[in-house]
Coordinates of C-alpha atoms and ligand atoms in Angstrom, one line a residue:
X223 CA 20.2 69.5 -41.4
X224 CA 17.0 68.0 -43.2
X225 CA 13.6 67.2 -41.5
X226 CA 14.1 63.6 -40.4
X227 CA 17.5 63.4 -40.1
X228 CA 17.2 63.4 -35.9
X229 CA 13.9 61.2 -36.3
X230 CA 14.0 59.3 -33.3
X231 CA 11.4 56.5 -32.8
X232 CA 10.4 53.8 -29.7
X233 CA 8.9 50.9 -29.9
X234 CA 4.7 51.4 -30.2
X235 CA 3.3 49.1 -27.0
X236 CA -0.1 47.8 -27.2
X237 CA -1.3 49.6 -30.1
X238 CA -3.5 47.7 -32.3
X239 CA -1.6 47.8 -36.1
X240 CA -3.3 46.5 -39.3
X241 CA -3.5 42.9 -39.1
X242 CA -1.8 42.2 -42.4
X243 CA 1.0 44.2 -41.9
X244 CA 1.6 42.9 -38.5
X245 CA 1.4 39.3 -39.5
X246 CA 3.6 40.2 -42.1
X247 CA 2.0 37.4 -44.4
X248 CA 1.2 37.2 -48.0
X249 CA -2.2 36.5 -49.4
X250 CA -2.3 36.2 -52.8
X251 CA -6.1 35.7 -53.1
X252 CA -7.9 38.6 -54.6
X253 CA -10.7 39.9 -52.0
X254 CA -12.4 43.0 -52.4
X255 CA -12.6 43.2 -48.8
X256 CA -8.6 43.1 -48.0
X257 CA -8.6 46.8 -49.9
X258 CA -11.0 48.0 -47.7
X259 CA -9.3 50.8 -45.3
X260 CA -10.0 49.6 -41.6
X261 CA -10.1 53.1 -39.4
X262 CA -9.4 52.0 -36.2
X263 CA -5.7 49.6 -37.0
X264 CA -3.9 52.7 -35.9
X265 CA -1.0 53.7 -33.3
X266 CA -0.9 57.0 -31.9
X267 CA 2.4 59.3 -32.1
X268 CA 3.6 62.1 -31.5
X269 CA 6.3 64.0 -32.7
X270 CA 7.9 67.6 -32.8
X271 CA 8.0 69.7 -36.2
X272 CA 10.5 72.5 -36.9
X273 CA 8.8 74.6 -39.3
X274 CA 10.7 77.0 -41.6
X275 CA 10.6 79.5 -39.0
X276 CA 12.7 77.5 -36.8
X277 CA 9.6 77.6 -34.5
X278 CA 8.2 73.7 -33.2
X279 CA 5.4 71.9 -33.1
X280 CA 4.2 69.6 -31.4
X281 CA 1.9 67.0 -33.4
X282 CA 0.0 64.0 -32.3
X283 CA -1.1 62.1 -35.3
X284 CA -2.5 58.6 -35.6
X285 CA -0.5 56.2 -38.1
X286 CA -1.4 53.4 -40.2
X287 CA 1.4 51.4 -41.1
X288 CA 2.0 49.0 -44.3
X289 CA -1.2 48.7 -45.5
X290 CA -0.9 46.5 -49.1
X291 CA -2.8 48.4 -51.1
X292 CA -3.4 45.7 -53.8
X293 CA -5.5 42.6 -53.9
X294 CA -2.5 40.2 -55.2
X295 CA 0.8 41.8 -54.3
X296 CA 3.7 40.7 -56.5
X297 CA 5.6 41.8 -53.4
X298 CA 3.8 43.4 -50.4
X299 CA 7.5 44.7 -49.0
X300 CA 7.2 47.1 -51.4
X301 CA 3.5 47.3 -52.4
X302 CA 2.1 48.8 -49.0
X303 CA 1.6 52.3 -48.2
X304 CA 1.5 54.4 -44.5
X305 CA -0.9 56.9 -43.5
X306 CA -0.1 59.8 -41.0
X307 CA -3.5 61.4 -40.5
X308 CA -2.7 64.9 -37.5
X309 CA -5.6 65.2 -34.4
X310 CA -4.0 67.6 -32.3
X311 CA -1.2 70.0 -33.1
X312 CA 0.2 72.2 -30.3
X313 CA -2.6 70.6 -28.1
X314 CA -5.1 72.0 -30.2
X315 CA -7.7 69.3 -31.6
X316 CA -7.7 69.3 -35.4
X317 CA -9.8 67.8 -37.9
X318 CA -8.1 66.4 -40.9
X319 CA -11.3 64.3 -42.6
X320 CA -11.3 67.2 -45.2
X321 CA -7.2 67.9 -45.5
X322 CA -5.6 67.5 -48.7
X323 CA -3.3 64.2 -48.8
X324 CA -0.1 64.7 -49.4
X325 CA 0.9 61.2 -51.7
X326 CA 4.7 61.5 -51.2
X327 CA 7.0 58.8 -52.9
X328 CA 10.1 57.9 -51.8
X329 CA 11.5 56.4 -55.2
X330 CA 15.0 57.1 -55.5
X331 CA 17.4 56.2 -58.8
X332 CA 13.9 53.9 -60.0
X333 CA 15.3 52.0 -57.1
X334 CA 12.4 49.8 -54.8
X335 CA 11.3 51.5 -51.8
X336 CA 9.6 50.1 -49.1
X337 CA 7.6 52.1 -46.1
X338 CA 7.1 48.6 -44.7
X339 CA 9.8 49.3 -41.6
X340 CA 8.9 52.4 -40.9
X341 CA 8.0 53.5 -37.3
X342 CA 6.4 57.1 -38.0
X343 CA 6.2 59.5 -40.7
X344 CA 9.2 60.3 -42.5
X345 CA 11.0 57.5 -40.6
X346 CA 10.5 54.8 -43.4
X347 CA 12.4 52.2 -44.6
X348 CA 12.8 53.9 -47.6
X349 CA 14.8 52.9 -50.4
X350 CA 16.7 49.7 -50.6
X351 CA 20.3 49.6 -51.7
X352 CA 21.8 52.7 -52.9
X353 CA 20.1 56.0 -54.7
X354 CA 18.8 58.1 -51.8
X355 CA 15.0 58.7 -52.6
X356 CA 15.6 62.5 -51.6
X357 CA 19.0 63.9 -51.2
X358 CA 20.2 67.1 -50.0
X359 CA 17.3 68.8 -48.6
X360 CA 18.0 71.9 -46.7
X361 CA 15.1 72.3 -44.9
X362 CA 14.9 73.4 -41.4
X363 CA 12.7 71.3 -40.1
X364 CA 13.2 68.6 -37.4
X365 CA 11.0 65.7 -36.5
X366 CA 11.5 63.4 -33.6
X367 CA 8.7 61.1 -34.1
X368 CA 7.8 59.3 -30.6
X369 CA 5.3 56.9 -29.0
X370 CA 3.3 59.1 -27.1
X371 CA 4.1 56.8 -23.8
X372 CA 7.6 57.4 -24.5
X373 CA 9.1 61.1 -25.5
X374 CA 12.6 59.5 -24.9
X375 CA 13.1 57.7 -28.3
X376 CA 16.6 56.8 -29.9
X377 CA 17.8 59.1 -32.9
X378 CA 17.1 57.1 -36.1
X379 CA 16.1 54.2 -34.3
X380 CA 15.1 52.3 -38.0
X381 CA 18.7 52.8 -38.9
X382 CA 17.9 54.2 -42.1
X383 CA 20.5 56.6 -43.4
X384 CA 19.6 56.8 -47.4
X385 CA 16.0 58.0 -47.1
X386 CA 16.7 60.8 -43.9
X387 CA 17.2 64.4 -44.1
X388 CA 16.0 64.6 -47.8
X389 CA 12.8 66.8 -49.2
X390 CA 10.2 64.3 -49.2
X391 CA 10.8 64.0 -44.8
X392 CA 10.7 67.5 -45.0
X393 CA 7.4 68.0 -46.9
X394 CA 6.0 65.1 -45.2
X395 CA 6.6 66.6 -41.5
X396 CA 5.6 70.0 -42.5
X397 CA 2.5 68.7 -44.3
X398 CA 1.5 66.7 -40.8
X399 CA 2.1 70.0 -38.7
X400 CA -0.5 72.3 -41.8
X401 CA -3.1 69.3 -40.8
X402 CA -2.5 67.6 -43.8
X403 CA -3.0 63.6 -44.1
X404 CA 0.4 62.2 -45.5
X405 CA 0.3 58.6 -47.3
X406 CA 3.8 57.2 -48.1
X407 CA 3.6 54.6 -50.9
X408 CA 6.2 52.2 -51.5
X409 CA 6.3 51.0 -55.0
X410 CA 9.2 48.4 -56.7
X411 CA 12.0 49.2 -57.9
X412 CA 14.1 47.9 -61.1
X413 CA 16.4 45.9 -58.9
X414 CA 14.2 43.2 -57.5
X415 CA 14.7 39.9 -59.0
X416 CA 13.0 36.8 -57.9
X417 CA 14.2 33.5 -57.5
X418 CA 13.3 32.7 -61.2
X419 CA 16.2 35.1 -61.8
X420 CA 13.1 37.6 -63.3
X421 CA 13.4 41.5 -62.9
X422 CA 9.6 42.5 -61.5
X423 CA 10.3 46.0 -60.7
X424 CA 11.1 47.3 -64.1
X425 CA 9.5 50.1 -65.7
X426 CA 6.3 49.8 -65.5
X427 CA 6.2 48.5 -62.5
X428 CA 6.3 51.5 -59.9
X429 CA 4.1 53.8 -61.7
X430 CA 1.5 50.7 -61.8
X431 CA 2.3 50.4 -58.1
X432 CA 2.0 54.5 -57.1
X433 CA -1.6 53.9 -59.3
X434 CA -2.8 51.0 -57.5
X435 CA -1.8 53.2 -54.2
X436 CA -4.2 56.0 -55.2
X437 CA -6.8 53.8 -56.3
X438 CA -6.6 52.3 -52.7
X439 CA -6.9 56.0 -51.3
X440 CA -10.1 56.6 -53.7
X441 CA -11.8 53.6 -53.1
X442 CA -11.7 54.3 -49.4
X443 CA -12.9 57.6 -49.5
X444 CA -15.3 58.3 -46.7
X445 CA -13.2 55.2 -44.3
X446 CA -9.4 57.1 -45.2
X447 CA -8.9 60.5 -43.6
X448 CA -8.5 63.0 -45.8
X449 CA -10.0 64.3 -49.0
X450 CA -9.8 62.0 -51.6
X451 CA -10.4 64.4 -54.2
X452 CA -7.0 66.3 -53.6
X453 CA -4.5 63.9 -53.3
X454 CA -1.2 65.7 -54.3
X455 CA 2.0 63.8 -55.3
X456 CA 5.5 64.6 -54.2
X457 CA 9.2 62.9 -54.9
X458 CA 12.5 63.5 -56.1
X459 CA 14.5 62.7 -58.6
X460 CA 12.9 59.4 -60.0
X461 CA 10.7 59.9 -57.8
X462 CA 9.9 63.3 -59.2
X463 CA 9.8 61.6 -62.2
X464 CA 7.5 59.4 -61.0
X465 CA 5.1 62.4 -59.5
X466 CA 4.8 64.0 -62.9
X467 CA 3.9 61.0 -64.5
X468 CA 1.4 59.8 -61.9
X469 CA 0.1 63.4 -62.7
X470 CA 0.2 63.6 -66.4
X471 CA -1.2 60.0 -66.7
X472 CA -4.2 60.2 -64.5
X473 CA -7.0 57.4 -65.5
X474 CA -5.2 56.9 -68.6
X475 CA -6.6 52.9 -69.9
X476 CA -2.9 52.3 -70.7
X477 CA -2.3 51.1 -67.5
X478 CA -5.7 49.6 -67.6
X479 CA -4.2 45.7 -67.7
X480 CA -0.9 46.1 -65.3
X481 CA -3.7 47.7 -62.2
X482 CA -6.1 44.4 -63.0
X483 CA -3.1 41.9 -62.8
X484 CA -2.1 43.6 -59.4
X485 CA -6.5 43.7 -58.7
X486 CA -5.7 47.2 -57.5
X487 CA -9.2 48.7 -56.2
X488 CA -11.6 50.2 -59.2
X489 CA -11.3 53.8 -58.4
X490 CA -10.2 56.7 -60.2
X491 CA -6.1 57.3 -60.2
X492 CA -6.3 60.9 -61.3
X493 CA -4.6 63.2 -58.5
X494 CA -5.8 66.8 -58.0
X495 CA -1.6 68.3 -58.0
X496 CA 1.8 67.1 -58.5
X497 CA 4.9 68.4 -57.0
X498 CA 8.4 67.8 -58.6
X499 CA 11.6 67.6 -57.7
X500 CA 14.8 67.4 -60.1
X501 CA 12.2 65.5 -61.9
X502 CA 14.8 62.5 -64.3
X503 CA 11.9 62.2 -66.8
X504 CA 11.5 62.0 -70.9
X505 CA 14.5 59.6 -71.0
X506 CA 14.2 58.3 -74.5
X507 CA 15.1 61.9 -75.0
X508 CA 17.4 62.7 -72.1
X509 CA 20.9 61.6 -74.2
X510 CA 20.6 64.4 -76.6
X511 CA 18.5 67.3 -74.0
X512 CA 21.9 66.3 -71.8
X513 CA 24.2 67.2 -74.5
X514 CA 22.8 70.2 -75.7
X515 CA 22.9 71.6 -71.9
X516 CA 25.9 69.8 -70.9
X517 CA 28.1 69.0 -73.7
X518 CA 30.3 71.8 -73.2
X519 CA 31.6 71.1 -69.8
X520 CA 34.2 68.6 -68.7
X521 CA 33.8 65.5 -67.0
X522 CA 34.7 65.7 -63.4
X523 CA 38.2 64.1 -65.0
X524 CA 38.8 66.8 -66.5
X525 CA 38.2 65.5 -69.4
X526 CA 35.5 66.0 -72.4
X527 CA 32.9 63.1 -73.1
X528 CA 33.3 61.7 -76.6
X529 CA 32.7 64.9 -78.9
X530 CA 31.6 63.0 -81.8
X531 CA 28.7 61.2 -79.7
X532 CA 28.2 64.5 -77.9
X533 CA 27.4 66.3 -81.3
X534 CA 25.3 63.6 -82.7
X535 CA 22.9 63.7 -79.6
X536 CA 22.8 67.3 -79.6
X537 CA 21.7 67.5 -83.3
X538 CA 18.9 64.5 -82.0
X539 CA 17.7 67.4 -79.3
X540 CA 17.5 69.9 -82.0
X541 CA 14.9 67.7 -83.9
X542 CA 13.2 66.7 -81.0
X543 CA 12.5 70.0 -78.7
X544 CA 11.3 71.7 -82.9
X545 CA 8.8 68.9 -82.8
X546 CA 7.2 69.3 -79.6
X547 CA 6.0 72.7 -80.6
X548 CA 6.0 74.1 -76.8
X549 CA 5.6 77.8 -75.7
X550 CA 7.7 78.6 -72.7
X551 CA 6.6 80.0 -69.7
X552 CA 6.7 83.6 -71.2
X553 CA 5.0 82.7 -74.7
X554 CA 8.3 81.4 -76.6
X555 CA 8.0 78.8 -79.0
X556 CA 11.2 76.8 -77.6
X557 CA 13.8 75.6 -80.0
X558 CA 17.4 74.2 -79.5
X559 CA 18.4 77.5 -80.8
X560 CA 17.0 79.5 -77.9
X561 CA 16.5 77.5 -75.1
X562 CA 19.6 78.8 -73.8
X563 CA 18.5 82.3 -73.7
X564 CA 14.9 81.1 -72.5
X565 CA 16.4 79.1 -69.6
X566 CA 18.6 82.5 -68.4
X567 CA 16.0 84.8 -68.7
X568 CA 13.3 82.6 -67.6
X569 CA 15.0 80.5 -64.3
X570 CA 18.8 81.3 -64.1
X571 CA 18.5 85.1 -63.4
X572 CA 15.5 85.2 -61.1
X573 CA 16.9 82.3 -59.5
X574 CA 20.4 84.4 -59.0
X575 CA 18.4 87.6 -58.0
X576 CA 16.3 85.9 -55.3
X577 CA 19.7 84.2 -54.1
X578 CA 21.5 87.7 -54.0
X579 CA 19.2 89.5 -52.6
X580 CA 18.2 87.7 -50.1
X581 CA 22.2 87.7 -48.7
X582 CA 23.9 90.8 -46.7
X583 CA 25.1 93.8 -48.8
X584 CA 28.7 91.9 -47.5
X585 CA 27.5 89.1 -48.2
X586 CA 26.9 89.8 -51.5
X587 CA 29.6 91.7 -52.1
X588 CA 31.8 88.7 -51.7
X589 CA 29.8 86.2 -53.3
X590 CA 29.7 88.5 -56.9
X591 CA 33.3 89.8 -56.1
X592 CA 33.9 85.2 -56.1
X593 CA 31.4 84.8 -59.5
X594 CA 32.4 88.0 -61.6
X595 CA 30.2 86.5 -64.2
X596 CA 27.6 88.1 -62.7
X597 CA 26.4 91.4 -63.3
X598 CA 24.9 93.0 -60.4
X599 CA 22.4 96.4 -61.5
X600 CA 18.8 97.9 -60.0
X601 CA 18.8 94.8 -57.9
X602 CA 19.0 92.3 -60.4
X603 CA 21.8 89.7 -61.6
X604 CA 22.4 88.9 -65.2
X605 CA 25.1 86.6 -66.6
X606 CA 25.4 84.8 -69.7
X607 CA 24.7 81.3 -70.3
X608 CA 28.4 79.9 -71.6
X609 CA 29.4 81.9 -68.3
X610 CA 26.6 79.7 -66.5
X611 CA 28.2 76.9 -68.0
X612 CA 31.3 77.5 -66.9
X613 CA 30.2 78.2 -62.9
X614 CA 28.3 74.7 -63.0
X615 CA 31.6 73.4 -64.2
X616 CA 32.0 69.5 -64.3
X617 CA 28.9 67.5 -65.9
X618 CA 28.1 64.3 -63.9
X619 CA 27.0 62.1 -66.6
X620 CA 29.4 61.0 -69.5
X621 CA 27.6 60.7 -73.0
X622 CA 25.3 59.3 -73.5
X623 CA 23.9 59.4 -69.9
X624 CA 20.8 57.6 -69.7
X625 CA 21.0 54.7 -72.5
X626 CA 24.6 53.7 -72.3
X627 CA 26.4 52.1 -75.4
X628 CA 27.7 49.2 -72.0
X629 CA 24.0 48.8 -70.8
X630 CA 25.8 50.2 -67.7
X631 CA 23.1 53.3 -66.3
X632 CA 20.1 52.8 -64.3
X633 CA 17.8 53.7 -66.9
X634 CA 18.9 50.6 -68.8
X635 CA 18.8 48.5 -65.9
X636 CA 15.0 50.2 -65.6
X637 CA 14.1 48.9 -69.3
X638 CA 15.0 45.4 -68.2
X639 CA 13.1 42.5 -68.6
X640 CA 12.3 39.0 -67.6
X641 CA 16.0 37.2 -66.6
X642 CA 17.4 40.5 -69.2
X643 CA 18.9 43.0 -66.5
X644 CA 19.0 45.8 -68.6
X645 CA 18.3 47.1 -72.6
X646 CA 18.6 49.7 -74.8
X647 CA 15.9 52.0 -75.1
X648 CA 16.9 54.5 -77.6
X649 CA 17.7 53.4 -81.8
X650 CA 20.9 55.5 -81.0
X651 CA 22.2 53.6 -77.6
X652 CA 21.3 50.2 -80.0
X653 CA 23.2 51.2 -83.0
X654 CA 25.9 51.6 -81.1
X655 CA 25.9 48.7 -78.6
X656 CA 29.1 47.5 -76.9
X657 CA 27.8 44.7 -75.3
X658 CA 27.6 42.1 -78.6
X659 CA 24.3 42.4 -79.1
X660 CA 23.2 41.4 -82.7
X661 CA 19.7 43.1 -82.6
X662 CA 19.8 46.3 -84.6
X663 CA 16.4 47.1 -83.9
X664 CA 14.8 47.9 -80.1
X665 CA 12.7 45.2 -78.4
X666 CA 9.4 45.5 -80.0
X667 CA 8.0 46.1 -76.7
X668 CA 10.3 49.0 -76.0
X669 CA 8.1 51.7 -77.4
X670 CA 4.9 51.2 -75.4
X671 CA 7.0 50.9 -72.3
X672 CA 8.4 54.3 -73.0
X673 CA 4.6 55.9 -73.0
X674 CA 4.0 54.1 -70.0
X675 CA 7.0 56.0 -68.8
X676 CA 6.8 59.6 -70.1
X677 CA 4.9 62.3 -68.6
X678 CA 5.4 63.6 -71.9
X679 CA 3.2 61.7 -73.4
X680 CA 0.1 62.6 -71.9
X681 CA 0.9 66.4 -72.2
X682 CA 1.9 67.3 -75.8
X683 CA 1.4 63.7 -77.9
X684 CA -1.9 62.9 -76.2
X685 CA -3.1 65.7 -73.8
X686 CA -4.6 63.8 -70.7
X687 CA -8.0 65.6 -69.6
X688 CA -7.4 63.7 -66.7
X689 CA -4.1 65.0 -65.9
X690 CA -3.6 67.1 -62.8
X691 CA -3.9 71.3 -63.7
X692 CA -1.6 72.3 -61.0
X693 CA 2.2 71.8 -61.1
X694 CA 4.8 72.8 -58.8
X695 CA 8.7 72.0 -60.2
X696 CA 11.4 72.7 -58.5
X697 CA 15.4 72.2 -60.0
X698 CA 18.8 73.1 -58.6
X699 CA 20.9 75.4 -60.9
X700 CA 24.1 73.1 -60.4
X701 CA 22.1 70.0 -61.0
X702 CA 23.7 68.4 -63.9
X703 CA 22.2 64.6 -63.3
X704 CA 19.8 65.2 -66.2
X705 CA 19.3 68.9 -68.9
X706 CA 17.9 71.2 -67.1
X707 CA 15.1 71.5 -70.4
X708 CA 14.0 68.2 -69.0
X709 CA 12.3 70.4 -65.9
X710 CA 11.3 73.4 -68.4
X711 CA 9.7 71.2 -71.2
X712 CA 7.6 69.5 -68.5
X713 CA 6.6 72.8 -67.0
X714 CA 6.0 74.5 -70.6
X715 CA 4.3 71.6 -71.7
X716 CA 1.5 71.8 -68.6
X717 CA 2.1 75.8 -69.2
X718 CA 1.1 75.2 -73.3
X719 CA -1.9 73.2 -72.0
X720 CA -3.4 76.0 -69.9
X721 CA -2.1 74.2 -66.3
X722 CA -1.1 75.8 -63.3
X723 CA 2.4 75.7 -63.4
X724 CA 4.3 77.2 -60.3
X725 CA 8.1 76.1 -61.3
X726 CA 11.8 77.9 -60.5
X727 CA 15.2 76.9 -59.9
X728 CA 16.8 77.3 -57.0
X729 CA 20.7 79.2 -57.2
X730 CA 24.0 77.1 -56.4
X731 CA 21.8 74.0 -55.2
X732 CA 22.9 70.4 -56.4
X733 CA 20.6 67.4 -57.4
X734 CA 17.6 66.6 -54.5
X735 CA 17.2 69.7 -53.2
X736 CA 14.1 71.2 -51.7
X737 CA 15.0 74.8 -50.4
X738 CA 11.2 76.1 -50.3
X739 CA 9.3 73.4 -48.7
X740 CA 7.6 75.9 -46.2
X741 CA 5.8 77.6 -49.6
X742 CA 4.9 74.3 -51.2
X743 CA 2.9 73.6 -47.9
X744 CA 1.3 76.8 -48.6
X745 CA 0.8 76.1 -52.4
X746 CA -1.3 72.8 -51.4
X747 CA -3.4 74.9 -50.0
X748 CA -3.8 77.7 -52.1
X749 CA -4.2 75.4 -55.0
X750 CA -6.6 73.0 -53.1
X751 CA -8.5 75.8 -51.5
X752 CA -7.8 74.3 -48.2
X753 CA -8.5 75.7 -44.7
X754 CA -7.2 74.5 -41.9
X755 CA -9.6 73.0 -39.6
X756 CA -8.6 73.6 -36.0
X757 CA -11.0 72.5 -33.6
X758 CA -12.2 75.6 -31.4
Ligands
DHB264 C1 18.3 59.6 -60.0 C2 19.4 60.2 -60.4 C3 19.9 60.0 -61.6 O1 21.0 60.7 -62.1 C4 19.2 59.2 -62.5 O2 19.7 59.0 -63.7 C5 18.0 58.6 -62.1 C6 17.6 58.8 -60.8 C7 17.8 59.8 -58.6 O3 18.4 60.4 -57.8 O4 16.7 59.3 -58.3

């Protein structure tokens, strides 16, 4: 069971909370002075931290909860952030004013999240409607956050069932018990639609949002626990999406008019790391990456996607991956025609190896005697990629999978505007529209919202000086939600850039997992030079 999942929270008595959040209002009037961090609005909690050793901590940690973190929210629900900042951790005293920040989203499916009902770390509100901001974690840790005048607190006592048990609790908690500060940002979501019948949480909207929330975390440096100058992102999924673009995009002008609208604080947004899960990123270029990985493999019918699509997609990829010119991790200059081999020998294989050897000679007798695929020799598994294909077995998505000829995925949904739910945002998904639309061309608009969207962008069109240097990506081998080049472009992309790029793929594991969170703790602070500050 994931970190979070047995959060159980009481009621905080007689603990002075942020004033805005408690009153729960709106102002809409831009005030320099409502972005100013106020130390003291916090509760105290405590709660108990299973580390990856199964051994717990206890950790007392003050919390500042929904703080809007823009001068004119569009909607402060979503547009607040929390702060978990640890002082004493097994009853030892510890000093976080130096910690790295942990900046952990909890964007699920681009759907809105909200931290605004939360009642302690990893216990928000998270996302709204369905998605799940961080499935399938398998991390060991527990957390039971409570009010420190009351240990007795009811299991998931905010009811919240989509955002439990996931990676992002379980890097949150273990982040708190390192003496790390943790800030969880909401940001909105491509649902919301106001009474106007207007989408305002499509794309840009929550990368402008998880700016505005590090901008709020700069600008208070000095008043905000924590050091300002290593924030590091996390998030799944979208939201890992999300993460590497809040990394790649760091102080980049083009958000420069969305952050005034919003009078988010005038601070840098640049963050020091980015951590990434299942990252669903690049989707103008996600159709034809899926069909070159996944093209192959049935639908969980049984049957194939359309062929003829499939092929026309995978030719699109072919054109696309020559173009970007990347090296892999190894030195390759990757091309459609041997990314296959690159992804074995690079990800699949070590991933397999470090799977098999960690089990029980019996164990792994039986599980290669189960996946004969695999050959088994000096202590290392190899296996060829149509044989990979085949142990994945059904593909999730049908073709294309982001930009639907119906309008019908999330991603066209997230290309919405105004009162217009969802668009096209590839020529391809255009050309070929089902819906009766008479446009053969994209929204002129399209184009700019897709570099607003790409981590791409920033690394291998126009390399970001500002972008983070340190990367850690993480992907499950069975994950077939997006191509699993999506994860190795980014990587080689940082990688052909000269970036610090930690990034593997974790055997058998499905979309959302987070099977390592005890070494990503470890990575923050090898990467951010951190030592922990225990007070003697
Ligand atoms: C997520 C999953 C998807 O398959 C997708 O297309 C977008 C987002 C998610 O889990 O966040």
């Amino acid at each position: 069971m994931g970190i979070g999942a047995t959060a159980g929270v009481a009621a905080v008595g007689g603990i002075a909370l942020n004033a805005r959040a408690s009153e729960g209002s709106s102002s809409s009037s831009a005030s320099s002075d409502s972005l100013v961090f106020d130390p003291d609005a916090y509760s105290k909690l405590t709660t108990t931290v299973t580390d990856t050793d199964g051994d717990e901590h206890s950790v007392t940690y003050h919390f500042w909860k929904a703080i809007t973190y823009v001068a004119n929210p569009v909607d402060e629900k979503y547009q607040s952030l929390n702060v978990s900042v640890p002082v004493e951790i097994d009853g030892t005293a510890v000093d976080a004013s130096d910690a790295p920040i942990l900046f952990a989203n909890s964007v699920g499916g681009y759907m809105p999240s909200s931290v605004a009902d939360a009642t302690g770390i990893g216990a928000s509100g998270g996302i709204v409607g369905p998605g799940g901001g961080a499935p399938g974690g398998t991390a060991s840790a527990s957390a039971a956050p409570s009010a420190s005048a009351d240990a007795s607190a009811a299991p998931n006592a905010n009811g919240n069932t989509n955002n439990t048990g996931g990676a992002l609790n379980t890097n949150q908690l273990l982040a708190l018990a390192a003496g790390y500060v943790v800030v969880e940002p909401g940001a909105r979501g491509r649902t919301l639609k106001n009474s106007d019948g207007e989408y305002y949480g499509v794309a840009p909207a929550a990368i402008v949002d998880l700016k505005a929330a590090v901008r709020y975390i700069r600008s208070n440096k000095g008043r905000i626990p924590g050091n300002t100058d290593r924030i590091v992102s996390a998030g799944t999924s979208a939201g890992g999406a999300l993460s590497s673009l809040l990394g790649a995009s760091g102080d980049s002008k083009l958000y420069d008019t969305y952050l005034k609208e919003l009078g988010a604080a005038d601070a840098s947004d640049a963050i020091f790391a980015t951590g990434a899960w299942c990252p669903i990123t690049d989707l103008e270029h996600a159709d034809g990456a899926y069909e070159w990985n996944w093209g192959a493999n049935p639908l969980s019918s049984g049957s194939k996607a359309d062929q003829t699509v499939s092929k026309e997609l995978r030719s699109q990829f072919a054109e696309y991956q020559a173009g970007l010119r990347l090296k892999g991790l190894d030195g390759t200059r990757l091309t459609a025609r041997n990314y296959d081999e690159y992804l074995v020998r690079q990800y699949l294989e070590p991933s397999a190896t470090t799977y098999l050897a960690a089990l029980s000679d019996s164990d792994r007798a039986a599980y290669l005697a189960a996946n004969t695929f695999i050959t088994w020799k000096n202590g290392k598994a190899t296996f060829s990629w149509d044989d990979f294909l085949t142990h994945v077995g059904a593909r999730k998505k049908s073709a294309p999978s982001f930009d639907a000829f119906d309008l019908s995925t999330g991603e066209n949904n997230e290309f919405g505007s105004g009162t217009t739910q969802a668009r096209h945002f590839t020529a391809y998904g255009q050309k070929n529209d089902t819906t009766g639309l008479t446009a053969k061309r994209l929204d002129s608009d399209i184009p700019e919202l897709l570099r607003l969207m790409n981590p791409m962008y920033f690394l291998v069109d126009k390399p970001n000086q500002a972008r983070t240097k340190h990367w850690w990506i993480r992907l499950g081998t069975n994950d077939s939600d997006t191509s699993h080049t999506v994860s190795a472009n980014l990587a080689a992309a940082a990688h052909t850039l000269g970036d610090d790029v930690n990034h593997l793929y974790y055997w058998d594991e499905g979309h959302g997992a987070n099977t390592d969170p005890g070494d990503f703790i470890t990575w923050i602070a090898k990467v951010t030079g951190h030592r922990s500050k225990v007070k003697k």
